[in-house]
PDB file of C-alpha atoms in Angstrom:
ATOM      1  CA  MET A 157      10.760   8.318   2.550  1.00 91.00           C
ATOM      2  CA  LEU A 158      14.092   7.610   4.214  1.00 90.00           C
ATOM      3  CA  GLU A 159      13.994  11.083   5.761  1.00 90.00           C
ATOM      4  CA  HIS A 160      10.574  10.215   7.180  1.00 91.00           C
ATOM      5  CA  GLY A 161      11.820   7.010   8.767  1.00 91.00           C
ATOM      6  CA  ALA A 162      11.323   4.271   6.176  1.00 93.00           C
ATOM      7  CA  ALA A 163      13.490   1.259   7.021  1.00 93.00           C
ATOM      8  CA  LYS A 164      13.506  -0.221   3.521  1.00 95.00           C
ATOM      9  CA  ILE A 165      12.367   0.938   0.099  1.00 96.00           C
ATOM     10  CA  TYR A 166      11.627  -1.187  -2.944  1.00 96.00           C
ATOM     11  CA  ALA A 167      11.564   0.479  -6.349  1.00 94.00           C
ATOM     12  CA  GLY A 168       9.627  -1.169  -9.149  1.00 94.00           C
ATOM     13  CA  VAL A 169      11.449  -0.608 -12.437  1.00 91.00           C
ATOM     14  CA  ARG A 170      11.364  -2.205 -15.866  1.00 87.00           C
ATOM     15  CA  ASP A 171      15.155  -2.682 -15.797  1.00 90.00           C
ATOM     16  CA  PRO A 172      16.757  -3.100 -12.336  1.00 90.00           C
ATOM     17  CA  ALA A 173      20.154  -2.218 -13.829  1.00 87.00           C
ATOM     18  CA  THR A 174      18.969   1.373 -14.240  1.00 86.00           C
ATOM     19  CA  ALA A 175      18.266   1.809 -10.499  1.00 83.00           C
ATOM     20  CA  ALA A 176      21.450   3.571  -9.426  1.00 80.00           C
ATOM     21  CA  ASP A 177      20.200   4.714  -6.002  1.00 85.00           C
ATOM     22  CA  GLN A 178      21.934   2.579  -3.373  1.00 86.00           C
ATOM     23  CA  ASP A 179      19.196   3.355  -0.848  1.00 90.00           C
ATOM     24  CA  VAL A 180      16.543   1.356  -2.702  1.00 92.00           C
ATOM     25  CA  THR A 181      16.068  -2.307  -3.546  1.00 94.00           C
ATOM     26  CA  PRO A 182      15.088  -2.545  -7.224  1.00 94.00           C
ATOM     27  CA  LEU A 183      12.395  -4.974  -8.340  1.00 95.00           C
ATOM     28  CA  ARG A 184      11.733  -5.809 -11.971  1.00 95.00           C
ATOM     29  CA  LEU A 185       8.174  -4.652 -12.479  1.00 96.00           C
ATOM     30  CA  ASP A 186       6.144  -3.952 -15.580  1.00 96.00           C
ATOM     31  CA  VAL A 187       2.619  -3.487 -14.221  1.00 97.00           C
ATOM     32  CA  THR A 188       1.117  -4.955 -17.392  1.00 97.00           C
ATOM     33  CA  LYS A 189       2.856  -8.312 -16.781  1.00 97.00           C
ATOM     34  CA  PRO A 190       1.106 -10.494 -14.166  1.00 97.00           C
ATOM     35  CA  GLU A 191       4.140 -12.704 -13.639  1.00 98.00           C
ATOM     36  CA  GLU A 192       6.332  -9.729 -12.705  1.00 97.00           C
ATOM     37  CA  ILE A 193       3.699  -8.406 -10.300  1.00 98.00           C
ATOM     38  CA  ALA A 194       3.473 -11.813  -8.621  1.00 98.00           C
ATOM     39  CA  GLU A 195       7.249 -12.061  -8.335  1.00 97.00           C
ATOM     40  CA  ALA A 196       7.512  -8.559  -6.859  1.00 97.00           C
ATOM     41  CA  ALA A 197       4.847  -9.385  -4.277  1.00 98.00           C
ATOM     42  CA  ALA A 198       6.663 -12.588  -3.363  1.00 97.00           C
ATOM     43  CA  VAL A 199       9.927 -10.706  -2.777  1.00 97.00           C
ATOM     44  CA  ALA A 200       8.473  -7.647  -1.032  1.00 97.00           C
ATOM     45  CA  GLY A 201       6.442  -9.456   1.575  1.00 97.00           C
ATOM     46  CA  ASP A 202       7.440  -7.035   4.329  1.00 97.00           C
ATOM     47  CA  VAL A 203       5.944  -3.853   2.868  1.00 97.00           C
ATOM     48  CA  THR A 204       3.530  -1.645   4.791  1.00 98.00           C
ATOM     49  CA  ILE A 205       3.114   1.094   2.148  1.00 98.00           C
ATOM     50  CA  VAL A 206       2.497   0.489  -1.557  1.00 98.00           C
ATOM     51  CA  ILE A 207       2.639   3.423  -3.978  1.00 98.00           C
ATOM     52  CA  ASN A 208       1.145   2.945  -7.435  1.00 98.00           C
ATOM     53  CA  ASN A 209       3.124   5.485  -9.439  1.00 95.00           C
ATOM     54  CA  ALA A 210       3.373   3.771 -12.827  1.00 94.00           C
ATOM     55  CA  GLY A 211       1.686   5.826 -15.515  1.00 93.00           C
ATOM     56  CA  ILE A 212       1.832   6.765 -19.177  1.00 92.00           C
ATOM     57  CA  ALA A 213       0.142   9.293 -21.442  1.00 87.00           C
ATOM     58  CA  SER A 214      -1.892   8.215 -24.466  1.00 80.00           C
ATOM     59  CA  THR A 215      -0.180  10.079 -27.259  1.00 77.00           C
ATOM     60  CA  GLY A 216      -1.456   9.320 -30.714  1.00 83.00           C
ATOM     61  CA  THR A 217      -5.117   8.970 -29.775  1.00 92.00           C
ATOM     62  CA  GLY A 218      -6.923  12.183 -30.633  1.00 93.00           C
ATOM     63  CA  LEU A 219     -10.483  12.918 -29.664  1.00 95.00           C
ATOM     64  CA  LEU A 220     -11.885  12.512 -33.184  1.00 96.00           C
ATOM     65  CA  GLU A 221      -9.045  10.825 -35.026  1.00 93.00           C
ATOM     66  CA  GLY A 222      -6.152   8.438 -34.573  1.00 90.00           C
ATOM     67  CA  ALA A 223      -5.942   4.802 -33.572  1.00 94.00           C
ATOM     68  CA  PHE A 224      -7.118   3.767 -30.119  1.00 96.00           C
ATOM     69  CA  ASP A 225      -3.862   1.936 -29.382  1.00 95.00           C
ATOM     70  CA  GLY A 226      -2.446   4.715 -27.180  1.00 94.00           C
ATOM     71  CA  ALA A 227      -5.639   5.060 -25.190  1.00 96.00           C
ATOM     72  CA  ARG A 228      -5.852   1.306 -24.667  1.00 96.00           C
ATOM     73  CA  ARG A 229      -2.235   1.265 -23.495  1.00 96.00           C
ATOM     74  CA  ALA A 230      -2.963   4.090 -21.034  1.00 96.00           C
ATOM     75  CA  MET A 231      -5.869   2.101 -19.630  1.00 97.00           C
ATOM     76  CA  GLU A 232      -3.707  -1.029 -19.346  1.00 98.00           C
ATOM     77  CA  VAL A 233      -0.985   0.780 -17.373  1.00 97.00           C
ATOM     78  CA  ASN A 234      -2.822   3.476 -15.422  1.00 97.00           C
ATOM     79  CA  TYR A 235      -5.995   1.574 -14.570  1.00 98.00           C
ATOM     80  CA  PHE A 236      -5.493  -2.174 -14.903  1.00 98.00           C
ATOM     81  CA  GLY A 237      -1.851  -1.916 -13.764  1.00 98.00           C
ATOM     82  CA  THR A 238      -2.885  -0.143 -10.574  1.00 98.00           C
ATOM     83  CA  TRP A 239      -5.674  -2.662 -10.027  1.00 98.00           C
ATOM     84  CA  ALA A 240      -3.388  -5.657 -10.520  1.00 98.00           C
ATOM     85  CA  VAL A 241      -0.683  -4.359  -8.176  1.00 98.00           C
ATOM     86  CA  SER A 242      -3.291  -3.459  -5.555  1.00 98.00           C
ATOM     87  CA  ARG A 243      -4.785  -6.959  -5.739  1.00 98.00           C
ATOM     88  CA  ALA A 244      -1.378  -8.571  -5.329  1.00 98.00           C
ATOM     89  CA  PHE A 245      -0.297  -6.443  -2.367  1.00 98.00           C
ATOM     90  CA  ALA A 246      -3.572  -6.050  -0.466  1.00 98.00           C
ATOM     91  CA  PRO A 247      -3.139  -9.393   1.363  1.00 98.00           C
ATOM     92  CA  ILE A 248       0.445  -8.458   2.236  1.00 98.00           C
ATOM     93  CA  LEU A 249      -0.679  -5.137   3.693  1.00 98.00           C
ATOM     94  CA  ALA A 250      -3.349  -6.967   5.686  1.00 98.00           C
ATOM     95  CA  ARG A 251      -0.792  -9.403   7.123  1.00 98.00           C
ATOM     96  CA  ASN A 252       1.483  -6.501   8.041  1.00 98.00           C
ATOM     97  CA  GLY A 253      -1.147  -4.618  10.018  1.00 98.00           C
ATOM     98  CA  GLY A 254      -3.089  -2.784   7.305  1.00 98.00           C
ATOM     99  CA  GLY A 255      -0.616  -0.194   6.139  1.00 98.00           C
ATOM    100  CA  ALA A 256      -1.413   2.124   3.256  1.00 98.00           C
ATOM    101  CA  LEU A 257      -2.023   2.053  -0.479  1.00 98.00           C
ATOM    102  CA  VAL A 258      -1.262   5.250  -2.405  1.00 98.00           C
ATOM    103  CA  ASN A 259      -2.466   5.814  -5.978  1.00 98.00           C
ATOM    104  CA  MET A 260      -0.967   8.639  -8.001  1.00 97.00           C
ATOM    105  CA  LEU A 261      -3.903  10.163  -9.856  1.00 97.00           C
ATOM    106  CA  SER A 262      -4.319  13.485 -11.649  1.00 95.00           C
ATOM    107  CA  LEU A 263      -6.346  16.626 -12.016  1.00 94.00           C
ATOM    108  CA  ALA A 264      -7.443  14.884 -15.221  1.00 93.00           C
ATOM    109  CA  SER A 265      -9.262  12.342 -13.033  1.00 95.00           C
ATOM    110  CA  TRP A 266     -12.066  14.920 -12.758  1.00 95.00           C
ATOM    111  CA  VAL A 267     -11.924  16.877 -16.022  1.00 93.00           C
ATOM    112  CA  GLY A 268     -12.261  15.671 -19.604  1.00 91.00           C
ATOM    113  CA  GLN A 269      -9.235  16.547 -21.724  1.00 91.00           C
ATOM    114  CA  PRO A 270      -9.823  16.977 -25.487  1.00 93.00           C
ATOM    115  CA  LEU A 271      -6.059  17.010 -26.127  1.00 90.00           C
ATOM    116  CA  PHE A 272      -5.453  13.692 -24.339  1.00 91.00           C
ATOM    117  CA  PRO A 273      -8.834  12.014 -23.806  1.00 95.00           C
ATOM    118  CA  GLY A 274      -7.435   8.512 -23.381  1.00 95.00           C
ATOM    119  CA  TYR A 275      -5.171   9.543 -20.504  1.00 94.00           C
ATOM    120  CA  ALA A 276      -7.965  11.463 -18.762  1.00 95.00           C
ATOM    121  CA  ALA A 277     -10.367   8.531 -19.109  1.00 97.00           C
ATOM    122  CA  ALA A 278      -7.785   6.146 -17.661  1.00 97.00           C
ATOM    123  CA  LYS A 279      -7.200   8.493 -14.719  1.00 97.00           C
ATOM    124  CA  ALA A 280     -10.953   8.846 -14.140  1.00 97.00           C
ATOM    125  CA  ALA A 281     -11.210   5.064 -14.047  1.00 98.00           C
ATOM    126  CA  GLN A 282      -8.246   4.911 -11.668  1.00 98.00           C
ATOM    127  CA  TRP A 283      -9.961   7.433  -9.389  1.00 98.00           C
ATOM    128  CA  SER A 284     -13.096   5.271  -9.294  1.00 98.00           C
ATOM    129  CA  LEU A 285     -10.934   2.243  -8.556  1.00 98.00           C
ATOM    130  CA  THR A 286      -9.194   4.123  -5.736  1.00 98.00           C
ATOM    131  CA  ASP A 287     -12.530   4.834  -4.076  1.00 98.00           C
ATOM    132  CA  ALA A 288     -13.573   1.197  -4.466  1.00 98.00           C
ATOM    133  CA  LEU A 289     -10.294   0.059  -2.904  1.00 98.00           C
ATOM    134  CA  ARG A 290     -10.756   2.554  -0.061  1.00 98.00           C
ATOM    135  CA  GLN A 291     -14.110   1.011   0.774  1.00 98.00           C
ATOM    136  CA  GLY A 292     -13.059  -2.566   0.146  1.00 98.00           C
ATOM    137  CA  LEU A 293      -9.858  -2.451   2.211  1.00 98.00           C
ATOM    138  CA  ARG A 294     -11.256  -0.439   5.115  1.00 97.00           C
ATOM    139  CA  GLU A 295     -12.063  -3.568   7.141  1.00 98.00           C
ATOM    140  CA  GLN A 296      -8.476  -4.799   6.978  1.00 98.00           C
ATOM    141  CA  GLY A 297      -7.236  -1.414   8.204  1.00 98.00           C
ATOM    142  CA  THR A 298      -5.579  -0.234   5.002  1.00 98.00           C
ATOM    143  CA  LEU A 299      -5.508   3.517   4.391  1.00 98.00           C
ATOM    144  CA  VAL A 300      -6.092   4.253   0.683  1.00 98.00           C
ATOM    145  CA  ILE A 301      -4.902   7.644  -0.559  1.00 98.00           C
ATOM    146  CA  GLY A 302      -5.528   9.274  -3.917  1.00 98.00           C
ATOM    147  CA  VAL A 303      -2.958  11.909  -4.928  1.00 97.00           C
ATOM    148  CA  HIS A 304      -4.175  14.453  -7.479  1.00 97.00           C
ATOM    149  CA  ALA A 305      -1.980  17.009  -9.226  1.00 95.00           C
ATOM    150  CA  GLY A 306      -1.848  19.010 -12.418  1.00 91.00           C
ATOM    151  CA  PHE A 307       1.379  19.005 -14.387  1.00 86.00           C
ATOM    152  CA  VAL A 308       4.340  17.647 -12.424  1.00 89.00           C
ATOM    153  CA  ASP A 309       7.938  18.343 -13.405  1.00 82.00           C
ATOM    154  CA  THR A 310       8.777  14.831 -14.624  1.00 83.00           C
ATOM    155  CA  ASP A 311       9.474  13.233 -17.999  1.00 81.00           C
ATOM    156  CA  LEU A 312       5.740  12.639 -18.461  1.00 79.00           C
ATOM    157  CA  GLY A 313       5.064  16.381 -18.419  1.00 77.00           C
ATOM    158  CA  ALA A 314       8.113  17.447 -20.425  1.00 78.00           C
ATOM    159  CA  TRP A 315       6.020  18.128 -23.534  1.00 74.00           C
ATOM    160  CA  THR A 316       4.363  21.257 -22.063  1.00 78.00           C
ATOM    161  CA  ASP A 317       5.630  24.611 -20.813  1.00 80.00           C
ATOM    162  CA  ALA A 318       2.647  24.982 -18.465  1.00 83.00           C
ATOM    163  CA  PRO A 319       3.392  25.706 -14.781  1.00 83.00           C
ATOM    164  CA  LYS A 320       4.423  22.563 -12.937  1.00 87.00           C
ATOM    165  CA  ILE A 321       4.769  21.414  -9.365  1.00 91.00           C
ATOM    166  CA  SER A 322       7.940  19.565  -8.398  1.00 94.00           C
ATOM    167  CA  ALA A 323       7.909  15.834  -7.789  1.00 93.00           C
ATOM    168  CA  ALA A 324       9.552  16.467  -4.404  1.00 94.00           C
ATOM    169  CA  ASP A 325       6.647  18.714  -3.391  1.00 95.00           C
ATOM    170  CA  VAL A 326       4.100  16.064  -4.369  1.00 96.00           C
ATOM    171  CA  ALA A 327       6.063  13.439  -2.451  1.00 95.00           C
ATOM    172  CA  GLU A 328       6.258  15.590   0.683  1.00 96.00           C
ATOM    173  CA  GLN A 329       2.514  16.287   0.619  1.00 96.00           C
ATOM    174  CA  THR A 330       1.847  12.583   0.159  1.00 97.00           C
ATOM    175  CA  LEU A 331       3.971  11.651   3.165  1.00 96.00           C
ATOM    176  CA  LYS A 332       2.121  14.221   5.275  1.00 96.00           C
ATOM    177  CA  ALA A 333      -1.149  12.637   4.176  1.00 97.00           C
ATOM    178  CA  LEU A 334       0.162   9.245   5.251  1.00 96.00           C
ATOM    179  CA  ALA A 335       1.111  10.616   8.657  1.00 95.00           C
ATOM    180  CA  ASN A 336      -2.307  12.244   9.122  1.00 96.00           C
ATOM    181  CA  ASP A 337      -4.552   9.465   7.725  1.00 97.00           C
ATOM    182  CA  GLN A 338      -5.674  11.834   4.956  1.00 97.00           C
ATOM    183  CA  VAL A 339      -7.451  10.036   2.103  1.00 97.00           C
ATOM    184  CA  GLU A 340      -6.848  12.581  -0.659  1.00 97.00           C
ATOM    185  CA  VAL A 341      -4.052  14.964  -1.640  1.00 97.00           C
ATOM    186  CA  HIS A 342      -4.736  18.022  -3.808  1.00 97.00           C
ATOM    187  CA  ALA A 343      -1.166  18.941  -4.596  1.00 94.00           C
ATOM    188  CA  ASP A 344      -1.484  22.327  -6.337  1.00 93.00           C
ATOM    189  CA  GLU A 345      -3.794  25.312  -6.479  1.00 94.00           C
ATOM    190  CA  LYS A 346      -5.340  24.414  -9.842  1.00 93.00           C
ATOM    191  CA  THR A 347      -6.208  20.949  -8.578  1.00 94.00           C
ATOM    192  CA  ARG A 348      -7.797  22.431  -5.466  1.00 94.00           C
ATOM    193  CA  ARG A 349      -9.899  24.807  -7.592  1.00 93.00           C
ATOM    194  CA  VAL A 350     -11.093  22.003  -9.862  1.00 93.00           C
ATOM    195  CA  LYS A 351     -11.975  19.803  -6.888  1.00 93.00           C
ATOM    196  CA  ALA A 352     -14.003  22.616  -5.317  1.00 92.00           C
ATOM    197  CA  ALA A 353     -15.812  23.238  -8.610  1.00 91.00           C
ATOM    198  CA  LEU A 354     -17.074  19.656  -8.829  1.00 89.00           C
ATOM    199  CA  SER A 355     -19.946  20.531  -6.528  1.00 78.00           C
ATOM    200  CA  GLN A 356     -21.020  23.465  -8.683  1.00 75.00           C
ATOM    201  CA  PRO A 357     -23.770  23.149 -11.337  1.00 74.00           C
ATOM    202  CA  LEU A 358     -22.670  23.012 -14.954  1.00 63.00           C
ATOM    203  CA  ASN A 359     -23.216  26.199 -16.913  1.00 62.00           C
ATOM    204  CA  PRO A 360     -25.502  25.704 -19.913  1.00 61.00           C
ATOM    205  CA  GLN A 361     -23.599  25.760 -23.192  1.00 57.00           C
ATOM    206  CA  PRO A 362     -25.081  28.161 -25.738  1.00 56.00           C
ATOM    207  CA  ARG A 363     -26.265  26.580 -28.952  1.00 57.00           C
ATOM    208  CA  ALA A 364     -24.777  27.762 -32.226  1.00 54.00           C
TER     209      ALA A 364
END
């Protein structure tokens, strides 16, 4: 973002002491804690771009077994966390000329995932929320962008050896979308194929 001309960058982190990058201003922010969201919004009143990047998987909740705790946690962070941060910062964006709100979504927003159904459901809900925010914030001039990708080479995707796109690549595509008023980013080829397939009829599943 600095390379693209950002004058100041806030980084929301659970522990500001871990933010070693001198180019960012750390803010204590757990998106499941309303008081920390309110405090972050009070400090960062000059922002023009808000990126909702907080996200967790829902390990431990299988499709047909396992407690729902992981899935509920994924919904709290991925869906309600994004909603709460967007609510807090929408008035700030409006005061600062509209700006942009970016939500980091997933290929799983569109496709059910038997291996991690709680995560996929939370991302589907976040996608719906992103569209609602896009419509609801249009009048105040806020661009709302949904960024979809398959596996990204971060800690969240470390459990799989599947092909991954780099976080830097996703970031660069997102910044191009911001520059071009593009409302959706399809960061990799698999995501683009899945998006295109959404308009196709479902194939009937043979009965046993």
